[in-house]
Tab-separated table of N, CA and C in Angstrom:
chain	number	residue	atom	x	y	z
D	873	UNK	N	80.904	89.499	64.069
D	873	UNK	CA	79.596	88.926	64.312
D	873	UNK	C	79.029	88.456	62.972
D	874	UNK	N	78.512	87.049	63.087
D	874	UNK	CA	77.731	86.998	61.630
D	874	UNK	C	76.538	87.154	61.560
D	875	UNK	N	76.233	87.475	60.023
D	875	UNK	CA	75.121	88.193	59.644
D	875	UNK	C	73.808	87.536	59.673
D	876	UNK	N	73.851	86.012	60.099
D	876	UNK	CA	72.589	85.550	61.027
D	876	UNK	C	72.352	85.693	62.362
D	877	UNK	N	73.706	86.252	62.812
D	877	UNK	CA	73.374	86.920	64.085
D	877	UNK	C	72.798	87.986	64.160
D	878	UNK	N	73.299	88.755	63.917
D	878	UNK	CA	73.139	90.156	63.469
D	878	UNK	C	70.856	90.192	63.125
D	879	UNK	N	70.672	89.059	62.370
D	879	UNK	CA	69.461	89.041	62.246
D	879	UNK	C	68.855	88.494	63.534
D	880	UNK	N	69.705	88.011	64.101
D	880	UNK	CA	68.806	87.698	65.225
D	880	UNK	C	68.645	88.661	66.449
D	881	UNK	N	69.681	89.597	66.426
D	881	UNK	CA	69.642	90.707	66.925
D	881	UNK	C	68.524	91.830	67.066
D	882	UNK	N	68.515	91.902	65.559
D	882	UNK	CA	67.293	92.697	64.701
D	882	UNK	C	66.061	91.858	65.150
D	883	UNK	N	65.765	90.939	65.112
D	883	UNK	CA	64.587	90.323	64.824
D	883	UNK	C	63.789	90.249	66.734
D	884	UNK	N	65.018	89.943	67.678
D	884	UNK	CA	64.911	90.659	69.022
D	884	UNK	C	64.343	91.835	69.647
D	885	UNK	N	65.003	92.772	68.902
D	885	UNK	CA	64.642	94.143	69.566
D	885	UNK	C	64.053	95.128	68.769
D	886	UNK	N	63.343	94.174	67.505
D	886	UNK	CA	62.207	94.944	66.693
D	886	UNK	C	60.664	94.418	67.972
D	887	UNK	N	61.046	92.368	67.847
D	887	UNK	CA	60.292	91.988	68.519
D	887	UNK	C	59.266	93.008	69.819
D	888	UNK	N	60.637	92.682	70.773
D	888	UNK	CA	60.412	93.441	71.643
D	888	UNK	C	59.336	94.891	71.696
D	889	UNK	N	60.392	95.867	71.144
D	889	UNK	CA	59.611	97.424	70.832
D	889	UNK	C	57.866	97.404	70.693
D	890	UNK	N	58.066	96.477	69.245
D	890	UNK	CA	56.636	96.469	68.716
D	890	UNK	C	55.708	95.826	69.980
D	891	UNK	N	56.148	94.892	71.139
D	891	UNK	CA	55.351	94.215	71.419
D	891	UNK	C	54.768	95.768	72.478
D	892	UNK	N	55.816	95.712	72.769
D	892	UNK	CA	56.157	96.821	73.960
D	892	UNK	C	55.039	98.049	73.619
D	893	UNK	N	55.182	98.965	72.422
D	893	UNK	CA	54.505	99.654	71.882
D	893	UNK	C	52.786	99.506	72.088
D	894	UNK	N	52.798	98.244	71.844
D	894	UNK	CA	51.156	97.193	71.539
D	894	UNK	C	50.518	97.846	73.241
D	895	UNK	N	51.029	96.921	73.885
D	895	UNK	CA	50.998	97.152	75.327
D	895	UNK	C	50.711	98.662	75.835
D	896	UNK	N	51.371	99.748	75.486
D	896	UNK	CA	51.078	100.801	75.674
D	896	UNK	C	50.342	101.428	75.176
D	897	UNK	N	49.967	101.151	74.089
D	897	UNK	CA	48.757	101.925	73.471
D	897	UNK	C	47.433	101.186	73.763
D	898	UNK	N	47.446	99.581	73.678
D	898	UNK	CA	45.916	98.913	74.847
D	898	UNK	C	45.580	99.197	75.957
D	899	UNK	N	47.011	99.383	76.747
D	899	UNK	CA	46.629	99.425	78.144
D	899	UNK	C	45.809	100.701	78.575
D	900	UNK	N	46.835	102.400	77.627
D	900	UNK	CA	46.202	103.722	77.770
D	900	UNK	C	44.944	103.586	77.209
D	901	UNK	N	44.860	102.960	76.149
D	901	UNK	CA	43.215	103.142	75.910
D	901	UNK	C	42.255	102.470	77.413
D	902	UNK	N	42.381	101.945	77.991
D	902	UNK	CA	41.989	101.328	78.364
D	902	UNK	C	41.057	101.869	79.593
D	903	UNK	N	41.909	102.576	80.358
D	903	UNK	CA	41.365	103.869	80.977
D	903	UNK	C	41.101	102.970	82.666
D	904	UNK	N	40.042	103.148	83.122
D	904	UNK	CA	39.290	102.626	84.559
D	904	UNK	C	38.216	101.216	83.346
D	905	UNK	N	38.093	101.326	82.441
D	905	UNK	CA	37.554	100.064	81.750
D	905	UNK	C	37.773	98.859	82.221
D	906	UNK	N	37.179	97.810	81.608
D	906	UNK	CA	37.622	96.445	81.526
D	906	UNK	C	38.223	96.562	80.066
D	907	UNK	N	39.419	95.532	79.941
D	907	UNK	CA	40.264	95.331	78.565
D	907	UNK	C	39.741	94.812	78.126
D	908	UNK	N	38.458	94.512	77.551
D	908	UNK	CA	37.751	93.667	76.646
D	908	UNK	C	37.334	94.384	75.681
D	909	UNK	N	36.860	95.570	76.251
D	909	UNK	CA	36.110	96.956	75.844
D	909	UNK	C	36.890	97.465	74.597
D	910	UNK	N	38.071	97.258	74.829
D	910	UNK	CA	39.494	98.038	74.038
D	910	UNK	C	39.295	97.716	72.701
D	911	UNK	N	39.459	98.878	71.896
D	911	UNK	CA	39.571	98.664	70.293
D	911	UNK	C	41.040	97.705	70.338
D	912	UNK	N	41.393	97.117	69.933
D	912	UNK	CA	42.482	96.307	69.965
D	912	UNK	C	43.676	96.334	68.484
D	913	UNK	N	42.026	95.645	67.901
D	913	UNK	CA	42.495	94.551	66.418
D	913	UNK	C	43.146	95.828	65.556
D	914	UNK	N	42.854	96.770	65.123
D	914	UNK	CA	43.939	98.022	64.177
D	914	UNK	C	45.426	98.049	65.031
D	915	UNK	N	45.562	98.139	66.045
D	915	UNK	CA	46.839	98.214	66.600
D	915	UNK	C	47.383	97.015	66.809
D	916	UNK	N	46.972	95.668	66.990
D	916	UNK	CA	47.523	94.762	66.899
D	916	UNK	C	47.979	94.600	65.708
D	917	UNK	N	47.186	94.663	64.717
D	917	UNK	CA	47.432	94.909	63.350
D	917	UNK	C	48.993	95.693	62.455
D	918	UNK	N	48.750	96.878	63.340
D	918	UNK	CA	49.733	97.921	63.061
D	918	UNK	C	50.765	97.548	63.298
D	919	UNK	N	50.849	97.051	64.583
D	919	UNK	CA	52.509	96.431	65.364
D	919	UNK	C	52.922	95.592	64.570
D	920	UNK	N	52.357	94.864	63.817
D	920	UNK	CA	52.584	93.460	63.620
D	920	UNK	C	52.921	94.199	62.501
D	921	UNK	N	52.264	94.669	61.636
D	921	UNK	CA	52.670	94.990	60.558
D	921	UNK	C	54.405	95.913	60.188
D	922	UNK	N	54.331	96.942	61.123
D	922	UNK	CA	55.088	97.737	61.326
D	922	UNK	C	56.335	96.485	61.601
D	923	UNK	N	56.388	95.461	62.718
D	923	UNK	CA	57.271	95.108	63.260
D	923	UNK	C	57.478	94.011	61.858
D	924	UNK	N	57.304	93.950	60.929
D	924	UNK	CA	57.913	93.008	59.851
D	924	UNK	C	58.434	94.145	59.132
D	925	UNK	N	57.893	95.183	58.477
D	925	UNK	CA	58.415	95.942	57.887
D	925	UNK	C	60.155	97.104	58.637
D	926	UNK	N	60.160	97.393	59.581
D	926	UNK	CA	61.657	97.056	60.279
D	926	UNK	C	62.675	96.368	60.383
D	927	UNK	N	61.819	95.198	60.512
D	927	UNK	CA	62.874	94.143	60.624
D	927	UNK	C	63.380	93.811	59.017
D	928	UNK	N	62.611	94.157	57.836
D	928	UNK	CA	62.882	93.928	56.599
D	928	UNK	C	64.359	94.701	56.501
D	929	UNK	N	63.651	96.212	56.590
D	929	UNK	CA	64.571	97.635	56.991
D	929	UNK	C	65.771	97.041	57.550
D	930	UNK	N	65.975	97.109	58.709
D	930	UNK	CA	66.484	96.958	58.722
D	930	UNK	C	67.809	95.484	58.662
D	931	UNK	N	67.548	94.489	58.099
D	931	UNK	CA	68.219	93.591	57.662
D	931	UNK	C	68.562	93.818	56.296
D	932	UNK	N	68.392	94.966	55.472
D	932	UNK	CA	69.024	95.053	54.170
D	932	UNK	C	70.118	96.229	54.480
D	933	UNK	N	69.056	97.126	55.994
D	933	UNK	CA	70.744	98.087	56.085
D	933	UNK	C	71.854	97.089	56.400
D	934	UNK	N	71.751	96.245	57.194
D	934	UNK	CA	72.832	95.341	57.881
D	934	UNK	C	73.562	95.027	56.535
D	935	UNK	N	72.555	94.647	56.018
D	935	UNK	CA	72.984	94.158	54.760
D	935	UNK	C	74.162	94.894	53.791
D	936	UNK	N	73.770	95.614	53.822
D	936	UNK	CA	74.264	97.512	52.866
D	936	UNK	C	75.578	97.667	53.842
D	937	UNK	N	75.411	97.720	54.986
D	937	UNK	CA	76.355	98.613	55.423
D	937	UNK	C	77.760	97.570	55.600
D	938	UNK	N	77.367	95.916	56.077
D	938	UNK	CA	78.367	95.064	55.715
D	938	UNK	C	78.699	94.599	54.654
D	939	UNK	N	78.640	94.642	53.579
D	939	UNK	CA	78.945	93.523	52.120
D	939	UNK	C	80.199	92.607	52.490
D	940	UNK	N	80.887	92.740	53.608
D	940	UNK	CA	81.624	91.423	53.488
D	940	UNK	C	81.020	90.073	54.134
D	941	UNK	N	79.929	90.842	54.833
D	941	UNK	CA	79.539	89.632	55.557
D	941	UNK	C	78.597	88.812	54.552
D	942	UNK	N	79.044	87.831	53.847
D	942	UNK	CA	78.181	87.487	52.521
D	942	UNK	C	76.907	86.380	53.368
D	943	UNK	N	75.914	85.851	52.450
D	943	UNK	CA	74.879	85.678	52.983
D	943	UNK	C	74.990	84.051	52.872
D	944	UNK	N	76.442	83.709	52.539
D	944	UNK	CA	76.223	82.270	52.238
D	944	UNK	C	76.460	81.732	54.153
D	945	UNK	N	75.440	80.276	54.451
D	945	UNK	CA	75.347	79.821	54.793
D	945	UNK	C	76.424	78.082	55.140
D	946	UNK	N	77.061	78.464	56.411
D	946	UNK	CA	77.626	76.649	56.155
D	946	UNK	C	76.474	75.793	57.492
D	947	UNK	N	77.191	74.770	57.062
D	947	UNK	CA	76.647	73.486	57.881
D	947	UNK	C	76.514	73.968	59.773
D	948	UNK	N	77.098	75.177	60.256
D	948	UNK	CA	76.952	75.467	61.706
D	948	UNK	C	75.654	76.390	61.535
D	949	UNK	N	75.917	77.159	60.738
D	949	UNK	CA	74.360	77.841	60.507
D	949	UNK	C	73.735	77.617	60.222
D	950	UNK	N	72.972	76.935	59.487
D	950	UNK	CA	71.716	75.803	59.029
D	950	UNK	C	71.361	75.204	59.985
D	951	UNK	N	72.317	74.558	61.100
D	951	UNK	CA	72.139	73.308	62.123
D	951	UNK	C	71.883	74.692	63.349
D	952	UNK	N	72.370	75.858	63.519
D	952	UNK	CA	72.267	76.923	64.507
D	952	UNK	C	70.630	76.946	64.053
D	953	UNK	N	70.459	77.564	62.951
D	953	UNK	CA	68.905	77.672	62.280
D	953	UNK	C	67.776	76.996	62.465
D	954	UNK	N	68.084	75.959	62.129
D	954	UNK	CA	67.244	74.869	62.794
D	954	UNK	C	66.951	74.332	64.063
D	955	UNK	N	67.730	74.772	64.928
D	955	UNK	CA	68.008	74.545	66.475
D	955	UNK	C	67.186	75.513	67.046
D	956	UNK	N	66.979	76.747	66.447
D	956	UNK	CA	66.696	78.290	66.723
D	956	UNK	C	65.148	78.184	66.556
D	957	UNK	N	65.112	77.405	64.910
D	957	UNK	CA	63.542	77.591	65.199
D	957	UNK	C	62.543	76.364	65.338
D	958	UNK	N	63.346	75.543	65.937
D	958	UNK	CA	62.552	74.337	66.967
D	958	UNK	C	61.925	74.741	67.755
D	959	UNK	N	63.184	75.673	68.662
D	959	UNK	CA	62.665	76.005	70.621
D	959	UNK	C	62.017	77.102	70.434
D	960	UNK	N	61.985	78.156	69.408
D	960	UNK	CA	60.879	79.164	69.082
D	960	UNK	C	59.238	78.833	68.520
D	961	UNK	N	59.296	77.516	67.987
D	961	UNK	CA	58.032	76.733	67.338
D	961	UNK	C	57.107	76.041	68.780
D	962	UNK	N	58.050	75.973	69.705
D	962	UNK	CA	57.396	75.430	70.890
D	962	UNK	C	56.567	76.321	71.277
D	963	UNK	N	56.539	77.557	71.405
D	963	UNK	CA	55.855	78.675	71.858
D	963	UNK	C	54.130	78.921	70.884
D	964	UNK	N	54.557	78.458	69.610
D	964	UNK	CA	53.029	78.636	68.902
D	964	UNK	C	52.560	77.522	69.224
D	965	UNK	N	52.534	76.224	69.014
D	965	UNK	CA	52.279	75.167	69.600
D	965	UNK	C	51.698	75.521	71.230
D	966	UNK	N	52.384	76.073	72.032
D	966	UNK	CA	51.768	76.217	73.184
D	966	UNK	C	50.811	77.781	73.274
D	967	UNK	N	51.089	78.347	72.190
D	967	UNK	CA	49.864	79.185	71.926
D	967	UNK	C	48.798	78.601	71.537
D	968	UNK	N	49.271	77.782	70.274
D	968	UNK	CA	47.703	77.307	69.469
D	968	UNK	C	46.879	76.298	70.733
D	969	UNK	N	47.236	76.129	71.321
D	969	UNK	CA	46.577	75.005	72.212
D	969	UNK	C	46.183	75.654	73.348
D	970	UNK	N	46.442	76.842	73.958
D	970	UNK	CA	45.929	78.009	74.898
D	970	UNK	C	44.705	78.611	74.300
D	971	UNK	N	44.592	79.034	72.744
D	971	UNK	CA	43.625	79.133	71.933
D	971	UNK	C	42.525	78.565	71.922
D	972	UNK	N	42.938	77.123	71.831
D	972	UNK	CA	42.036	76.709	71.786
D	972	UNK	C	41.416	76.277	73.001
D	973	UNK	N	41.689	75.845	73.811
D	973	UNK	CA	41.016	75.741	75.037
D	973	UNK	C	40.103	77.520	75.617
D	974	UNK	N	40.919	78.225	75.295
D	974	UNK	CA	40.178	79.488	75.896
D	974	UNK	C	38.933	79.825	74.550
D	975	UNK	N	39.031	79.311	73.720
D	975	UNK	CA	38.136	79.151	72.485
D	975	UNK	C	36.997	78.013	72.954
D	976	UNK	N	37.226	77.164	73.191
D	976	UNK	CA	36.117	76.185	74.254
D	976	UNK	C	36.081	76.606	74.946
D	977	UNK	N	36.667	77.281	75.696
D	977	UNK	CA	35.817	77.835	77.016
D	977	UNK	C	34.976	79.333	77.173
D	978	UNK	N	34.745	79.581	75.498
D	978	UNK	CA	34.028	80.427	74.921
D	978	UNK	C	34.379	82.216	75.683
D	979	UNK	N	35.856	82.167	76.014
D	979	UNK	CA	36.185	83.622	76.681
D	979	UNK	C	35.964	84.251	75.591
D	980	UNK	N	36.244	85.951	75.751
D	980	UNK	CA	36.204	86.684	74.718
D	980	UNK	C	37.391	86.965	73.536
D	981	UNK	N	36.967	87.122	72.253
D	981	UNK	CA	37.845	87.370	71.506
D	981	UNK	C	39.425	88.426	71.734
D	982	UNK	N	39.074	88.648	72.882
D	982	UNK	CA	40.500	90.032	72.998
D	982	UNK	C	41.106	88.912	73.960
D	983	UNK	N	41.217	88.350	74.432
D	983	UNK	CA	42.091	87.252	74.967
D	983	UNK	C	42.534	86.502	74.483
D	984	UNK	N	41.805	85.708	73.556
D	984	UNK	CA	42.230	84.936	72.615
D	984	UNK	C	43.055	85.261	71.935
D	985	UNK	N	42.659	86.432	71.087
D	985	UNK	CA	43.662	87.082	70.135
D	985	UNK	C	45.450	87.680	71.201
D	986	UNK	N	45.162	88.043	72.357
D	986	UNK	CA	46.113	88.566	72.788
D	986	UNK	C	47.256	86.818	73.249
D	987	UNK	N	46.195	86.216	73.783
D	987	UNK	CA	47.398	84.892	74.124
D	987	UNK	C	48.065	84.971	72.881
D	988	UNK	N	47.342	84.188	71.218
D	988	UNK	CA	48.073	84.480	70.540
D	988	UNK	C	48.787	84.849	69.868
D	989	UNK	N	49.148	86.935	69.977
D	989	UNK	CA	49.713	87.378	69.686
D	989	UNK	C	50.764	87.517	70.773
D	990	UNK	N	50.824	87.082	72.145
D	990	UNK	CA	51.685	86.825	72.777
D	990	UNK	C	52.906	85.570	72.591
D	991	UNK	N	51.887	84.643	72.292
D	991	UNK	CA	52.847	83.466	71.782
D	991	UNK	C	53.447	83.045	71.129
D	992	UNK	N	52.845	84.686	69.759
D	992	UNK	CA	54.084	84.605	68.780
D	992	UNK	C	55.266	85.458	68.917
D	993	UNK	N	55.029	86.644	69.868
D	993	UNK	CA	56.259	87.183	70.606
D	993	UNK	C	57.601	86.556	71.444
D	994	UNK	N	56.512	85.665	72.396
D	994	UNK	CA	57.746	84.480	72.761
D	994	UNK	C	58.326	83.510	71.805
D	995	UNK	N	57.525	83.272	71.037
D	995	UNK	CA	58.442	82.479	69.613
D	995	UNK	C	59.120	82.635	69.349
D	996	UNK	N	59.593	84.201	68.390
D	996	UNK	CA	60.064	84.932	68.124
D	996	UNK	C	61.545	85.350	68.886
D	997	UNK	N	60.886	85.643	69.893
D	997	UNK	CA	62.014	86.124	71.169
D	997	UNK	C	62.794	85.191	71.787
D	998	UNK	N	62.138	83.768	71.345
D	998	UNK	CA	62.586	82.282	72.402
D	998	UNK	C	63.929	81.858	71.255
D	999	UNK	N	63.238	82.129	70.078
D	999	UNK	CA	64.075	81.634	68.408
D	999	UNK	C	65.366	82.554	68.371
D	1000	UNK	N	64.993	83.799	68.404
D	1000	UNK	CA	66.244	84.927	68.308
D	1000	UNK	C	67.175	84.423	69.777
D	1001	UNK	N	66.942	84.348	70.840
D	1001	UNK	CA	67.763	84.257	71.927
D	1001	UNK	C	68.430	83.290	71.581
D	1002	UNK	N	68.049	82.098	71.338
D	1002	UNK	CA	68.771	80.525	70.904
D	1002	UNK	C	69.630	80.893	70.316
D	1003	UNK	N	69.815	81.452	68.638
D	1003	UNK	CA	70.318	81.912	68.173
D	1003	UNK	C	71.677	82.424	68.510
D	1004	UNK	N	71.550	83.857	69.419
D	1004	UNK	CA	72.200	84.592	69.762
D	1004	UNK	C	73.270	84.031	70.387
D	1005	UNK	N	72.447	82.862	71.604
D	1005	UNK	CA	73.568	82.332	72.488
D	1005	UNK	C	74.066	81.011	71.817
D	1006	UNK	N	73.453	80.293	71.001
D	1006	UNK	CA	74.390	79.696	69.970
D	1006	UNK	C	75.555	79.616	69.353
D	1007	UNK	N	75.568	80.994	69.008
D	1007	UNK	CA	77.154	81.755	68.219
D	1007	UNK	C	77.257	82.521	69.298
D	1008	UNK	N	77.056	82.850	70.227
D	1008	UNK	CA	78.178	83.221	71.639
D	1008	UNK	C	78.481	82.362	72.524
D	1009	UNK	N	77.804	81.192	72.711
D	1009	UNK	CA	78.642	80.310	73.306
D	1009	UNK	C	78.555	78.931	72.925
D	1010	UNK	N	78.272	79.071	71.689
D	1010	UNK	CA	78.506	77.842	70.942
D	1010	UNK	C	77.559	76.530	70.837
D	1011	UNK	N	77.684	75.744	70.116
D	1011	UNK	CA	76.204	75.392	69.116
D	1011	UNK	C	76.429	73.351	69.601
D	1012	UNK	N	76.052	73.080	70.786
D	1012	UNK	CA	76.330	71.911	70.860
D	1012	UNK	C	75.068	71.002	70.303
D	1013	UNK	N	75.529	70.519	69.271
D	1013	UNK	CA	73.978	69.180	68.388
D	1013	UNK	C	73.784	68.078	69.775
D	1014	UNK	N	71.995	67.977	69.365
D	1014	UNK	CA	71.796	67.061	70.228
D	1014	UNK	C	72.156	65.814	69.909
C-alpha cells in the first residue's frame, strides 16, 4: 500500500471518530432541550483540534514504522492528489453557500456553525475516499 494511501486511510477514520465523538457529546448534552441551547463551540473546537493532532500522530507513526515507503511522489500521485482534492473541495463550496444562505436567513449560530463543520467532514471524507479508490481501482484522468 502506498504511503498516500495509507494517509488517506488515516485521514478517514480520524475524520470519522472525531466527527462521531462531536455528535455524542452535543447530542448527550442536549438532554429533552432544543440543540440550540447546547454549549457547542469548546467541543467543536476540541474535535477539530484533537482530530488534526492524530492525524499528525499518526502519519509520522506510518511514517516510523515504514521507512521504505519513501515520501517521494510520481506523476500518478500528484494527478491521484489532485483528483482527491477537487471532489473533496466540492463539499466546502457547498458548505460555504449553505452558510450563507442560512446566514441570510438569519437562523441561529449552532446551525450555521454545525452545517459548516459538517461540510468540512464530507470534504474530508469525500477527498480520502477518492483517494482510496483511486489506488484500488485505479486512477482514470479526465
Amino acid at each position: 500500500m502506498a504511503l498516500e494511501e495509507k494517509r488517506a486511510w488515516i485521514t478517514a477514520v480520524v475524520t470519522i471518530c472525531a466527527y462521531v465523538v462531536y455528535l455524542i457529546v452535543v447530542l448527550s448534552r442536549a438532554g429533552s432541550g432544543p440543540l440550540v441551547d447546547v454549549p457547542y463551540v469548546a467541543t467543536l473546537l476540541w474535535t477539530i483540534g484533537a482530530a488534526i493532532a492524530a492525524t499528525i500522530a499518526l502519519n509520522i507513526a506510518v511514517t516510523i514504522a515504514a521507512p521504505r515507503d519513501d515520501d517521494r511522489k510520481d506523476q500518478r500521485d500528484r494527478e491521484i492528489g489532485r483528483f482527491s482534492d477537487h471532489i473533496g473541495q466540492s463539499f466546502v463550496v457547498i458548505g460555504g453557500v449553505a452558510a450563507l444562505v442560512m446566514a441570510m436567513a438569519e437562523l441561529d449560530h449552532f446551525w450555521i456553525a454545525n452545517t459548516v463543520y459538517l461540510a468540512f467532514v464530507c470534504s474530508s471524507l469525500l477527498g480520502s475516499l477518492a483517494k482510496i479508490a483511486a489506488y484500488r481501482e485505479g486512477f482514470q484522468a479526465w
